[in-house]
Short mmCIF file of C-alpha atoms and ligand atoms in Angstrom, two decimals:
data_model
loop_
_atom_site.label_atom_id
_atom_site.label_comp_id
_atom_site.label_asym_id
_atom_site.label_seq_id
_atom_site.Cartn_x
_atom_site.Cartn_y
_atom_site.Cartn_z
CA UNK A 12 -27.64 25.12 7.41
CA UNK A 13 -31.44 24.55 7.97
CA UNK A 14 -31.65 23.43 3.89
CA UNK A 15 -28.80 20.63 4.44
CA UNK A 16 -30.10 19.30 7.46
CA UNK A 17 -33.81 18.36 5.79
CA UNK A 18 -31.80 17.59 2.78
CA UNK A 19 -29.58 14.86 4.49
CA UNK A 20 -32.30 13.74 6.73
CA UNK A 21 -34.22 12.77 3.52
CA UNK A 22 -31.78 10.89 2.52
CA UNK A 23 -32.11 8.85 5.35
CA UNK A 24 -28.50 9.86 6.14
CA UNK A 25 -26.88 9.95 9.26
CA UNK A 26 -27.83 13.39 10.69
CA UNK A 27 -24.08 12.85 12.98
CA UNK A 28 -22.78 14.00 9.74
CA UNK A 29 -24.61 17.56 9.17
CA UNK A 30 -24.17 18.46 12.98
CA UNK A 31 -20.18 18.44 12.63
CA UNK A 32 -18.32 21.25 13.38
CA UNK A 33 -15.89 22.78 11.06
CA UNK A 34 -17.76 21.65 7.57
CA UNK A 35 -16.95 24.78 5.54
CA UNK A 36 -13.37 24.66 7.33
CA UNK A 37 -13.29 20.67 5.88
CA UNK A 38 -15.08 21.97 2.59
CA UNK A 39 -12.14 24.63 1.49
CA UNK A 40 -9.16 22.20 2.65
CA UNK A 41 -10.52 19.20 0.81
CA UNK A 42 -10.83 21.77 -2.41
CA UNK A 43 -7.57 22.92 -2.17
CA UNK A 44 -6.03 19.61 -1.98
CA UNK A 45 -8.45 18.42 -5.14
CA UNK A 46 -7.35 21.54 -6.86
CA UNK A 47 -3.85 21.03 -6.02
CA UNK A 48 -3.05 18.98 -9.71
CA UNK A 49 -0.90 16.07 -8.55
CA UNK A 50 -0.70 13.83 -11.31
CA UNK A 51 2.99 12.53 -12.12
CA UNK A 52 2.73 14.37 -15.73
CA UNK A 53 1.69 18.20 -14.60
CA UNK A 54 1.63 18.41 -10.96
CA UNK A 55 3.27 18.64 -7.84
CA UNK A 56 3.12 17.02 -4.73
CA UNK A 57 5.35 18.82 -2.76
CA UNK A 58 3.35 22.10 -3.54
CA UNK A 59 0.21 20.02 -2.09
CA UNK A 60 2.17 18.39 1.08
CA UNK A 61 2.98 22.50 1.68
CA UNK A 62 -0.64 23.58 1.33
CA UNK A 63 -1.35 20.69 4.05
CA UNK A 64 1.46 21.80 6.19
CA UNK A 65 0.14 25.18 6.17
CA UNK A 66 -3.24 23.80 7.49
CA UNK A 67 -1.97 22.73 10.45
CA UNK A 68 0.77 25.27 11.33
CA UNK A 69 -2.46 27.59 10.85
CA UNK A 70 -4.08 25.64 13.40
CA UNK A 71 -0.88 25.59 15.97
CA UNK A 72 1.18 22.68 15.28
CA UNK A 73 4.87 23.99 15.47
CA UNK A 74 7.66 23.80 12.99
CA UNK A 75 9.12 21.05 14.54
CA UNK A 76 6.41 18.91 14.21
CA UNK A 77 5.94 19.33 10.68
CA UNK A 78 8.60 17.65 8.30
CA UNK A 79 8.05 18.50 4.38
CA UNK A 80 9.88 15.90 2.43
CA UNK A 81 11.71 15.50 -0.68
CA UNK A 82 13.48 12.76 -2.34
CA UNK A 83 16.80 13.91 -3.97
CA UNK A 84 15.81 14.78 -7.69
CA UNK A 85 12.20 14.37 -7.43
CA UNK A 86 11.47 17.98 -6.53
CA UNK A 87 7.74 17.71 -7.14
CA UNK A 88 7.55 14.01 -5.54
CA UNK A 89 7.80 15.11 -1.73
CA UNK A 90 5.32 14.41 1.15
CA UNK A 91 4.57 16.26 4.45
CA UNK A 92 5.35 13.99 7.95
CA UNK A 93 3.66 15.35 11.12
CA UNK A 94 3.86 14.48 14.72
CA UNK A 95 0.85 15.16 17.03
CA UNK A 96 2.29 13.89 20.48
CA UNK A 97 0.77 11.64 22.84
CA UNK A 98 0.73 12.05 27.05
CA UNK A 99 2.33 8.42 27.38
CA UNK A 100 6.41 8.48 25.98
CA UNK A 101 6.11 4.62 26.35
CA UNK A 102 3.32 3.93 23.77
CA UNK A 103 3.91 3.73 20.35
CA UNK A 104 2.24 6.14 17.82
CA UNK A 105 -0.66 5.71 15.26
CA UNK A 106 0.02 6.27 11.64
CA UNK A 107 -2.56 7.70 9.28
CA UNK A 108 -1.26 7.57 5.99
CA UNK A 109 -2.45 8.96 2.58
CA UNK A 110 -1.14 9.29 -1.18
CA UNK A 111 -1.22 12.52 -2.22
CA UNK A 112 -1.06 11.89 -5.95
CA UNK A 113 -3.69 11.10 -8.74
CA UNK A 114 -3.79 9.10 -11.81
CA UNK A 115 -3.82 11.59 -14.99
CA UNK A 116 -7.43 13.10 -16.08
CA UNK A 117 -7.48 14.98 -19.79
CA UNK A 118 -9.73 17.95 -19.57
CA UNK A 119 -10.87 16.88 -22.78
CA UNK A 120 -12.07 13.50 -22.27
CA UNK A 121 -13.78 14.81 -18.89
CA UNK A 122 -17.21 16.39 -18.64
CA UNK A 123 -16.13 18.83 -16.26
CA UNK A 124 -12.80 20.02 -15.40
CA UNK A 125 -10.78 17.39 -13.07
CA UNK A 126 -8.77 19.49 -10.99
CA UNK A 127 -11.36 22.01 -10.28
CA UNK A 128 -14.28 20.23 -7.02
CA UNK A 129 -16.95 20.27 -9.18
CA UNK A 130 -20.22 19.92 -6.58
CA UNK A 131 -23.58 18.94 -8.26
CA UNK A 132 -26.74 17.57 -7.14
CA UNK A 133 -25.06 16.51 -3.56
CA UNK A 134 -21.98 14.96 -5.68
CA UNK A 135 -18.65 15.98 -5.67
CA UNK A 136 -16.43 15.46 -8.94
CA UNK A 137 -12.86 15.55 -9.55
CA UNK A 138 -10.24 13.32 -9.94
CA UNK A 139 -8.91 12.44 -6.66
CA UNK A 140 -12.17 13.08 -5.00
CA UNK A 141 -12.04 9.84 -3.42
CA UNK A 142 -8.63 8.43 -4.62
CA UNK A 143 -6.98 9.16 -1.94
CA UNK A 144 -7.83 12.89 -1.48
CA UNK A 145 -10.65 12.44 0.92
CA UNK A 146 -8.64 10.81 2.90
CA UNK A 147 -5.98 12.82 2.92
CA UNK A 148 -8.22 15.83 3.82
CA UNK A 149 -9.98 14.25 6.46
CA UNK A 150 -6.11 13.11 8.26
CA UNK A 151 -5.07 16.69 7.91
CA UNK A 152 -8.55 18.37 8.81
CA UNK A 153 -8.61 16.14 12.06
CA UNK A 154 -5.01 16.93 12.91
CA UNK A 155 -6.12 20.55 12.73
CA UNK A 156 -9.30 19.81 14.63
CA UNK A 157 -7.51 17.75 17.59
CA UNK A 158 -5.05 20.42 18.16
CA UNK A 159 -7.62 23.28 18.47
CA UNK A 160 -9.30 21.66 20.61
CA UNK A 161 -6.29 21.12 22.53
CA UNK A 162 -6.85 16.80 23.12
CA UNK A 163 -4.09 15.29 24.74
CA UNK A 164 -4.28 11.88 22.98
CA UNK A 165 -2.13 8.53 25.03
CA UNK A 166 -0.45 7.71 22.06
CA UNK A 167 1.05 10.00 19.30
CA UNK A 168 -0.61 10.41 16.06
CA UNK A 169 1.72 10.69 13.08
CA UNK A 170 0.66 11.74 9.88
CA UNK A 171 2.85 10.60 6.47
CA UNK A 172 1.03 12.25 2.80
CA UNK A 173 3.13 10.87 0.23
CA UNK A 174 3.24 10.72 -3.83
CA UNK A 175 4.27 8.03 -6.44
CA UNK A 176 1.62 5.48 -5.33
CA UNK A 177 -0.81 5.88 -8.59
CA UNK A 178 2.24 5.36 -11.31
CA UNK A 179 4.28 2.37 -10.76
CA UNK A 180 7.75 4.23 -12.57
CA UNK A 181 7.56 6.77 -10.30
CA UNK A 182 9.54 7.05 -7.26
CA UNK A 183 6.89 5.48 -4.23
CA UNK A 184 6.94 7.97 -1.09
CA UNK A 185 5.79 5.73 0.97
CA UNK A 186 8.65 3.18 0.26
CA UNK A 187 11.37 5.82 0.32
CA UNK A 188 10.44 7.17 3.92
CA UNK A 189 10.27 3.24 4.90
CA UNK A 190 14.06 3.37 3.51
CA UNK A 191 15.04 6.60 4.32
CA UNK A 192 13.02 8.70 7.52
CA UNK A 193 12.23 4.92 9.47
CA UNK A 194 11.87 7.23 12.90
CA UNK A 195 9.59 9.49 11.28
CA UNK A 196 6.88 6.88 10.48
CA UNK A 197 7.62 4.21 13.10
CA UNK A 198 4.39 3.86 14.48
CA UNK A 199 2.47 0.62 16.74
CA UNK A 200 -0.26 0.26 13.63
CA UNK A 201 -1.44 2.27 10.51
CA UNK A 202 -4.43 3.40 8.91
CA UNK A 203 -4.56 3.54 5.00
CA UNK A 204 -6.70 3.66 2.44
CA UNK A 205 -7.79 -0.03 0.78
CA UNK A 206 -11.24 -0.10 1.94
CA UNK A 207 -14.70 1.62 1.53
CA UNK A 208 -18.23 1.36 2.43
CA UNK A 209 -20.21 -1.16 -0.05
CA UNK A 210 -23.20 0.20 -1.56
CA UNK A 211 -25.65 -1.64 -3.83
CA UNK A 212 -27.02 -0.47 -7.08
CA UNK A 213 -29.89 1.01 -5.54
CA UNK A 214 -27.62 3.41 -3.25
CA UNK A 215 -28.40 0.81 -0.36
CA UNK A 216 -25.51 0.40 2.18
CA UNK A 217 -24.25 -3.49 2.09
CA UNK A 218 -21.11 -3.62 3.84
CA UNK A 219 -18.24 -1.46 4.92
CA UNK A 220 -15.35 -3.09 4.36
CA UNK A 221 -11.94 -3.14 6.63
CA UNK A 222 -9.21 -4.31 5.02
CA UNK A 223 -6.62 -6.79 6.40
CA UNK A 224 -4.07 -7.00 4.17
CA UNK A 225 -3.47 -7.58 0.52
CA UNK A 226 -1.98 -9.66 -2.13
CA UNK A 227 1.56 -8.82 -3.74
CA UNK A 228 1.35 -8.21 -7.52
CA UNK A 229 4.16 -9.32 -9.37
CA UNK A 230 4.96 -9.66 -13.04
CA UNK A 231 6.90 -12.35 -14.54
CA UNK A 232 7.82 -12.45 -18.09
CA UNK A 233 7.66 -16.03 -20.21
CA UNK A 234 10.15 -16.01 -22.94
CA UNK A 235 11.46 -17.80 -25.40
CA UNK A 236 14.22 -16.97 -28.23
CA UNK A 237 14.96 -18.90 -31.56
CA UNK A 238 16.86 -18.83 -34.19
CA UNK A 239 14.04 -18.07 -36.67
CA UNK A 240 14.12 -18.62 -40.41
CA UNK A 241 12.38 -17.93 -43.68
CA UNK A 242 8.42 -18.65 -43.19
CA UNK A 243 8.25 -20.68 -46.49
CA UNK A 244 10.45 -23.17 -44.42
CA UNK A 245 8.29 -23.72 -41.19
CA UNK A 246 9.78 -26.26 -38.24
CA UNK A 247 8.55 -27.39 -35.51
CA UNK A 248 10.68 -25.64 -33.56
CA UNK A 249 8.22 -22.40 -33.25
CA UNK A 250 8.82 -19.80 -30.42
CA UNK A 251 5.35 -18.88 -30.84
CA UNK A 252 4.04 -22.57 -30.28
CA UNK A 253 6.27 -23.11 -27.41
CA UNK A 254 4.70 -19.70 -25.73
CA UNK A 255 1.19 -20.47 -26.66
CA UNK A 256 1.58 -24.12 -25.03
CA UNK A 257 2.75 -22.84 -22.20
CA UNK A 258 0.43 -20.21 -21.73
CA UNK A 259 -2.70 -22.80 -22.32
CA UNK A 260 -0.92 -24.80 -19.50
CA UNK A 261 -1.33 -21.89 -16.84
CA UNK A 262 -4.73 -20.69 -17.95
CA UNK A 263 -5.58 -24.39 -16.72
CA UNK A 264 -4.30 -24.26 -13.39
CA UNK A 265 -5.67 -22.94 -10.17
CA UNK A 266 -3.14 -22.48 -7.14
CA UNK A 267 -4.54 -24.33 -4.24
CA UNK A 268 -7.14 -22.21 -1.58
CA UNK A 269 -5.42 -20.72 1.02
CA UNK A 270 -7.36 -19.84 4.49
CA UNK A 271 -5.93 -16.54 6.47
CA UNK A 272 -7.58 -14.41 9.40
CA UNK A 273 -8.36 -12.04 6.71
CA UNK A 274 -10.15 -14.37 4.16
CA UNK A 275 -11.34 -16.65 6.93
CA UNK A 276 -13.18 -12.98 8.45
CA UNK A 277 -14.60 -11.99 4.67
CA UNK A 278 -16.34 -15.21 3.90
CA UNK A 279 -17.57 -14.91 7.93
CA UNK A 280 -19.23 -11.61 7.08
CA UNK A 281 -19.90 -12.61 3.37
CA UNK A 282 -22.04 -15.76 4.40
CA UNK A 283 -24.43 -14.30 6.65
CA UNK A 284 -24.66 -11.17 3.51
CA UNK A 285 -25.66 -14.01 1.13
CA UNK A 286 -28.02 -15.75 3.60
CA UNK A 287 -30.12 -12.00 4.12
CA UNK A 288 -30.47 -11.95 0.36
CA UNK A 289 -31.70 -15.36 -0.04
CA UNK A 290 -28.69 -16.80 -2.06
CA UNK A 291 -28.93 -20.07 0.64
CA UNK A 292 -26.59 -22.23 -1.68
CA UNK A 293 -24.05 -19.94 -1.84
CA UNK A 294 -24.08 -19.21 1.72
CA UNK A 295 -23.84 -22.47 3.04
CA UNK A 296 -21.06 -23.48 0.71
CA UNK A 297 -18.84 -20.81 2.33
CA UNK A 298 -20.17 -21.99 5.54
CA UNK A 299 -19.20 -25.88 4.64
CA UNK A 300 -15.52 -24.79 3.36
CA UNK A 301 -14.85 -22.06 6.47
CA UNK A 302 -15.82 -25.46 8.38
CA UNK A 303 -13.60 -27.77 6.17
CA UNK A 304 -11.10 -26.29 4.10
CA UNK A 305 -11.27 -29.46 1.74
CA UNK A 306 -14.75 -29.09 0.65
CA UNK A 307 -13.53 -29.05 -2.89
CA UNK A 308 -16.89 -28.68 -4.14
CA UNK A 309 -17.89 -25.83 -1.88
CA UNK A 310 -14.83 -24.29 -2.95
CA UNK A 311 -15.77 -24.77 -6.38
CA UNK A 312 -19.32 -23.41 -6.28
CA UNK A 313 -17.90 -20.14 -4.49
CA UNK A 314 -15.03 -19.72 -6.59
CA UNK A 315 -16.75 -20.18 -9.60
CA UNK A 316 -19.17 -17.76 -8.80
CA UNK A 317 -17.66 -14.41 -8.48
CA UNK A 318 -13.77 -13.62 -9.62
CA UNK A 319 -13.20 -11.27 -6.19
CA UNK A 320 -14.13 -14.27 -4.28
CA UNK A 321 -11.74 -16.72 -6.34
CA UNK A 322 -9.39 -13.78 -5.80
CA UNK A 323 -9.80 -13.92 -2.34
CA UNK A 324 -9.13 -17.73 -2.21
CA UNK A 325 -6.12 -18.09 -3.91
CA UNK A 326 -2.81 -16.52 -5.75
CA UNK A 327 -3.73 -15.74 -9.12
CA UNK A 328 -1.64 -15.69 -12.22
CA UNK A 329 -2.97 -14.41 -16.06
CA UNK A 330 -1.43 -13.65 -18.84
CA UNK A 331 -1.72 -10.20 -19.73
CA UNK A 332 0.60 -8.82 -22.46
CA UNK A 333 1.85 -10.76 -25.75
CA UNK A 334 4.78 -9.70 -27.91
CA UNK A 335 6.36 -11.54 -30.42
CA UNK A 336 7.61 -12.13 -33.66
CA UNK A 337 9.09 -9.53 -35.77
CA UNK A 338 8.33 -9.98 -39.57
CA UNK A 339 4.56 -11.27 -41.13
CA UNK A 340 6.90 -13.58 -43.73
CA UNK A 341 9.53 -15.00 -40.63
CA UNK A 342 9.74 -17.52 -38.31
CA UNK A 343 9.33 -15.95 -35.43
CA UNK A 344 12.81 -15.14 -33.51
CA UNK A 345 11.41 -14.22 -29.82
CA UNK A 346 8.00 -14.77 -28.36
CA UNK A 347 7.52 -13.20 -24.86
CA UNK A 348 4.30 -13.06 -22.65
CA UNK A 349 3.65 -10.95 -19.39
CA UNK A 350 1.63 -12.68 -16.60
CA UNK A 351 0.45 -10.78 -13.81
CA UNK A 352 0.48 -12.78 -10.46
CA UNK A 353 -1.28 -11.98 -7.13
CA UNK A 354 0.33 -13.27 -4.72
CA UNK A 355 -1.31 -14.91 -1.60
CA UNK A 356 -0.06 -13.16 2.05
CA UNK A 357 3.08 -15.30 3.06
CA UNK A 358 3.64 -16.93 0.03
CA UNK A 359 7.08 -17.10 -1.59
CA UNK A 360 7.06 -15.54 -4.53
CA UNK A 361 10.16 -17.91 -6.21
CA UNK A 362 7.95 -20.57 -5.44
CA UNK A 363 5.26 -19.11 -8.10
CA UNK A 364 8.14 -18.52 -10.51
CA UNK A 365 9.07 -21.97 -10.41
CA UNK A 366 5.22 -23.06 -10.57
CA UNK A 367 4.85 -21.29 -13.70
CA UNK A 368 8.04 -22.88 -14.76
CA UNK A 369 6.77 -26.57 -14.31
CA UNK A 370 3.07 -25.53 -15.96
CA UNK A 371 5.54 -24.16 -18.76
CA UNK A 372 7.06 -27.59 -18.71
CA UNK A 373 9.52 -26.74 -21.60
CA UNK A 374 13.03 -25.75 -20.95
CA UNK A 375 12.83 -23.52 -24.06
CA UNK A 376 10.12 -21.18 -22.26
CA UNK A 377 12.41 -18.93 -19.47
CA UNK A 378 9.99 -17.61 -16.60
CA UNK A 379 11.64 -14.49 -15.51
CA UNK A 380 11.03 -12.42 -12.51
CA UNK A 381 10.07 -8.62 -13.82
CA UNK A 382 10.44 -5.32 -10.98
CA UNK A 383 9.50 -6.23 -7.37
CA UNK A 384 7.86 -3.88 -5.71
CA UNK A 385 7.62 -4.94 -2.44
CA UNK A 386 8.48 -7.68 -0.21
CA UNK A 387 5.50 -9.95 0.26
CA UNK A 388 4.36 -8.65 3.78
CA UNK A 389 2.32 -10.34 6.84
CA UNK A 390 -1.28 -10.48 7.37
CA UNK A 391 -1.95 -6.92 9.95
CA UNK A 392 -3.98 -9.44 12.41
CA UNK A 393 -7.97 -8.09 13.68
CA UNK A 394 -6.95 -7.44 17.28
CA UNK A 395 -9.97 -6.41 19.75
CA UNK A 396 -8.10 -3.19 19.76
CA UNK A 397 -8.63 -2.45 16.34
CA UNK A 398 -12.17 -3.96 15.66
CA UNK A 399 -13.75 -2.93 18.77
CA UNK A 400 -13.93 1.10 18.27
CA UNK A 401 -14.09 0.76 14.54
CA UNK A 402 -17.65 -2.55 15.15
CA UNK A 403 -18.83 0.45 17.52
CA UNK A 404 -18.96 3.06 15.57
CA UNK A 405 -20.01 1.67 12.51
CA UNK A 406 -22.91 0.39 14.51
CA UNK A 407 -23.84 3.94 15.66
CA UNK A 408 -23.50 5.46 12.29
CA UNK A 409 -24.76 2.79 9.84
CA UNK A 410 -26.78 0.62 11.90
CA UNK A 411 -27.39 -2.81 10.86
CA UNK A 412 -24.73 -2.27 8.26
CA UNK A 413 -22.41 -5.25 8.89
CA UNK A 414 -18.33 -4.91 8.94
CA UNK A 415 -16.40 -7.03 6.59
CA UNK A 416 -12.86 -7.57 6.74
CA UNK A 417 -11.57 -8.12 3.02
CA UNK A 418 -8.12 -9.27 1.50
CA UNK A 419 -7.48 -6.79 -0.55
CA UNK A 420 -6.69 -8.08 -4.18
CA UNK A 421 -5.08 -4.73 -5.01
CA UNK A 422 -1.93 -3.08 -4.11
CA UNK A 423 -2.15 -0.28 -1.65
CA UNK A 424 1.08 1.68 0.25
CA UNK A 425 0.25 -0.77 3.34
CA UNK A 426 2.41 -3.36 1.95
CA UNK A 427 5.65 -1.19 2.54
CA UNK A 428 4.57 -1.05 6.19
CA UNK A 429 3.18 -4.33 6.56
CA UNK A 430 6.63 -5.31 5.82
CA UNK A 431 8.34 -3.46 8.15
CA UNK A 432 5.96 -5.01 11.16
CA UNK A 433 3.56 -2.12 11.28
CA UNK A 434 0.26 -3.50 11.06
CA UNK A 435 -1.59 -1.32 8.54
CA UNK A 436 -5.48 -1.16 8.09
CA UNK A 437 -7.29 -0.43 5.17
CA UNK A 438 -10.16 1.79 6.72
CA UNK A 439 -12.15 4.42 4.73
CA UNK A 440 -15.99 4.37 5.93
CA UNK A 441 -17.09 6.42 2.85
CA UNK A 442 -19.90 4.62 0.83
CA UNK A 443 -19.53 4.18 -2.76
CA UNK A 444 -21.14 2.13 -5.23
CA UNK A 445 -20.55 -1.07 -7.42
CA UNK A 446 -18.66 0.90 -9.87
CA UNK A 447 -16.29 2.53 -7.05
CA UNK A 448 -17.23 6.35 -8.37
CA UNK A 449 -14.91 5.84 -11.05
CA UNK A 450 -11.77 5.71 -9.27
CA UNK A 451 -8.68 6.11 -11.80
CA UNK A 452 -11.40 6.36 -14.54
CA UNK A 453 -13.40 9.17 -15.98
CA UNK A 454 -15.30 11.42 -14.23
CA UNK A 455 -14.65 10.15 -10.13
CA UNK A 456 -17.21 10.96 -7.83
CA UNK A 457 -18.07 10.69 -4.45
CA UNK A 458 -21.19 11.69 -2.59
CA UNK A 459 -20.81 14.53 -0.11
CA UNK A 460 -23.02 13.13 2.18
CA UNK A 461 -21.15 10.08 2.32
CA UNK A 462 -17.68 12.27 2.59
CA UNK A 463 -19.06 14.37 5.71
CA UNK A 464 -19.72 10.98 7.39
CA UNK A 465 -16.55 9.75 6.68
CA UNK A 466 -15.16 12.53 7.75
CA UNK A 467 -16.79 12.19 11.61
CA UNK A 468 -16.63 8.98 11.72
CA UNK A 469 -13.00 9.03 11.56
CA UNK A 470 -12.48 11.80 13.83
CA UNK A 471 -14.13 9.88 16.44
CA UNK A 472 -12.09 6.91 15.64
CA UNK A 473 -8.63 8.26 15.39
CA UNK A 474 -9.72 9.30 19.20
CA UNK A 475 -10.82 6.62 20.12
CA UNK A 476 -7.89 4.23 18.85
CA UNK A 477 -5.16 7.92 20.23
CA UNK A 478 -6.43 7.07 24.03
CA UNK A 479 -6.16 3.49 23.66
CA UNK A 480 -3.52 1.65 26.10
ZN1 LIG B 12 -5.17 5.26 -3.93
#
């Protein structure tokens, strides 16, 4: 204990972390979970969402507050529900919600085995190890904690681990208990994953990020068909040519700048970031447009610079996936195109259809809408309520570190309850760096300093938000 004290202190950590009770408890859940293999391919959620379960009926919740989950024929696709109840029937309960699945990991392309928590030089590695199993662990190890120490929280605290977030054929948990279990996840707000803590190259904290909501993706396919031909005997009817114009047309365009509480609060934050480091042009150009929304050329300048910023600014459409033709010595028959969209909070997403229909500006191109996964939901709005505990304690544990709310270009599980009205956060104060510790990628790591803050840090803010009125 003495050894990881002096070791975290000299890494100017925050020595909140080392002094928290129940480490080794935390340790052996979060390894359990990391070595419960929940990839889509060879895993099983529903054996995870039981090992969770049996966390906290170990540490006295009752049967009746746990609910194990499965959707009919996806035996290994369930998710654990669990009530912690509040003193006040009239309040509405917090959500915390996690994914409990992974994105695949090949032993063979790893340097150490992925579903075994690898710990190395104060690093943890293993797929999952931040995406979205520390998370996960830390919801389930407070839970646990909360109830032994018997807190009697205002609100209720519900708990919802789900799977099929990670592969976009599989069946999304989250979604189906949306659809399905409404009462069992009805809650006043949310917590999610969707955010981090920013650190520099260096290891320097920048930022730590809350998010407040996200953009929709949505594919739409571009197609055109033709009756095709010998390719001695070209015509200028080409389905190729009519794809390829169409295509150069919407790499030209930019959808106009949108402003939102969420945007409006990054480039807030963002500006002052900039103006520490000495980038004084930049700074005052987000400055100049947060004052004027027309400031075209401030707009430019920022947009310009940095694709998450333009991101942040805008719906964004690209082409992503070509198919076409079918012989080297034919005219080509059908020539289709995918084009990934991200979709601005609150805008329609026919209306981008028929945008990309007029850049097309052929009637032989067809736009077509491809799967929707989710309605495109509302903006979760930075209440005092929300930002006031969460300012606080970031303050206390990385001082001077300054919050920044972020539109999230991604797609989390937030959206489904966005939708619904449940304001969902995206709030995971665990620091990684620029190259997010290879989440989804090859050998994901996370720090397990920066997991044992996390880890308090949340405890004291799911408390903190529990006793709220
Ligand atoms: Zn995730």
């Amino acid at each position: 204990m003495v050894r990881i004290v002096t070791l975290v202190a000299a890494l100017g950590g925050s020595l909140a972390a080392a002094a928290e009770p129940g480490e080794s408890q935390f340790r052996a859940l979060y390894q359990e979970l990391v070595e419960t293999n929940t990839t889509l391919s060879a895993g099983d959620c529903t054996l995870a969402a039981q090992r969770m379960a049996a966390h906290l009926k170990n540490a006295g919740f009752a049967d009746s507050e746990l609910a194990i989950f499965v959707p009919p024929d996806h035996p290994k696709e369930g998710g654990l529900v669990a009530v912690y109840p509040g003193r006040d029937p009239k309040l509405k309960a917090m959500l915390l919600l996690a994914h409990l699945d992974v994105v695949e990991a090949k032993r063979e392309d790893w340097t150490r085995d992925p579903f075994k928590l690898v710990e190395e030089n104060g690093t943890f590695y293993a797929r999952g190890a931040i995406d979205d199993k520390a998370e996960a662990a830390i919801w389930v190890d407070t839970l646990a904690r909360l109830r032994s120490e018997k807190f009697k929280p205002r609100r209720a605290i519900k708990l919802a681990l789900t799977c099929g977030e990670e592969t976009s054929s599989a069946l999304n948990g989250a979604k189906w208990l949306t659809e399905n279990k409404r009462e069992l996840v009805d809650a006043a707000f949310a917590l999610n994953e969707g955010a981090w803590g920013e650190l520099d190259a260096a290891g320097k904290r920048v930022a730590l990020q809350i998010q407040a909501g996200e953009k929709t993706s949505q594919d739409f396919r571009l197609e055109v068909t033709n009756s095709g031909g010998h390719s001695s005997r070209p015509v200028k009817n080409n389905a190729i040519y009519h794809l390829a114009g169409a295509l150069t047309n919407i790499s030209r365009y930019e959808f106009p700048v949108q402003f939102n509480d969420g945007n409006r609060a990054y480039f807030t934050a963002m500006a002052k970031i900039q103006a520490a480091k000495g980038e004084t042009e930049i700074a005052t150009a987000m400055t100049a447009f947060l004052k004027n929304p027309d400031d075209a050329a401030a707009l430019a300048l920022v947009a310009g610079k940095d694709p998450s910023w333009n991101a942040t600014l805008r719906t964004t459409c690209v082409a992503t996936m070509l198919d076409a033709g079918h012989a080297t010595n034919a005219l080509p028959q059908r020539a289709r195109a995918n084009v990934n969209c991200r979709i601005f909070p609150g805008v329609n997403r026919e209306d981008v259809r028929k945008q990309l229909e007029n850049l097309a500006a052929d009637s032989e191109v067809k736009v077509i809408t491809l799967n929707v996964r989710n309605e495109n939901p509302p903006v979760p709005p930075l209440t005092p309520a929300i930002m006031k505990p969460f300012e606080k304690l970031a303050a206390e544990f990385f001082p001077g570190v300054p919050v920044v709310p972020v539109l999230q270009a991604g797609a989390t599980d937030g959206a489904f309850f966005n939708s619904l009205g449940i304001p969902t956060y995206g709030i995971m104060p665990i620091f990684i760096g620029p190259d997010l510790g290879h989440v989804h990628g090859l050998n994901e790591y996370l720090s397990v300093q920066s997991l044992l803050e996390g880890r308090a840090f949340l405890y004291r803010l799911i408390k903190a938000y529990a006793d709220q009125k």
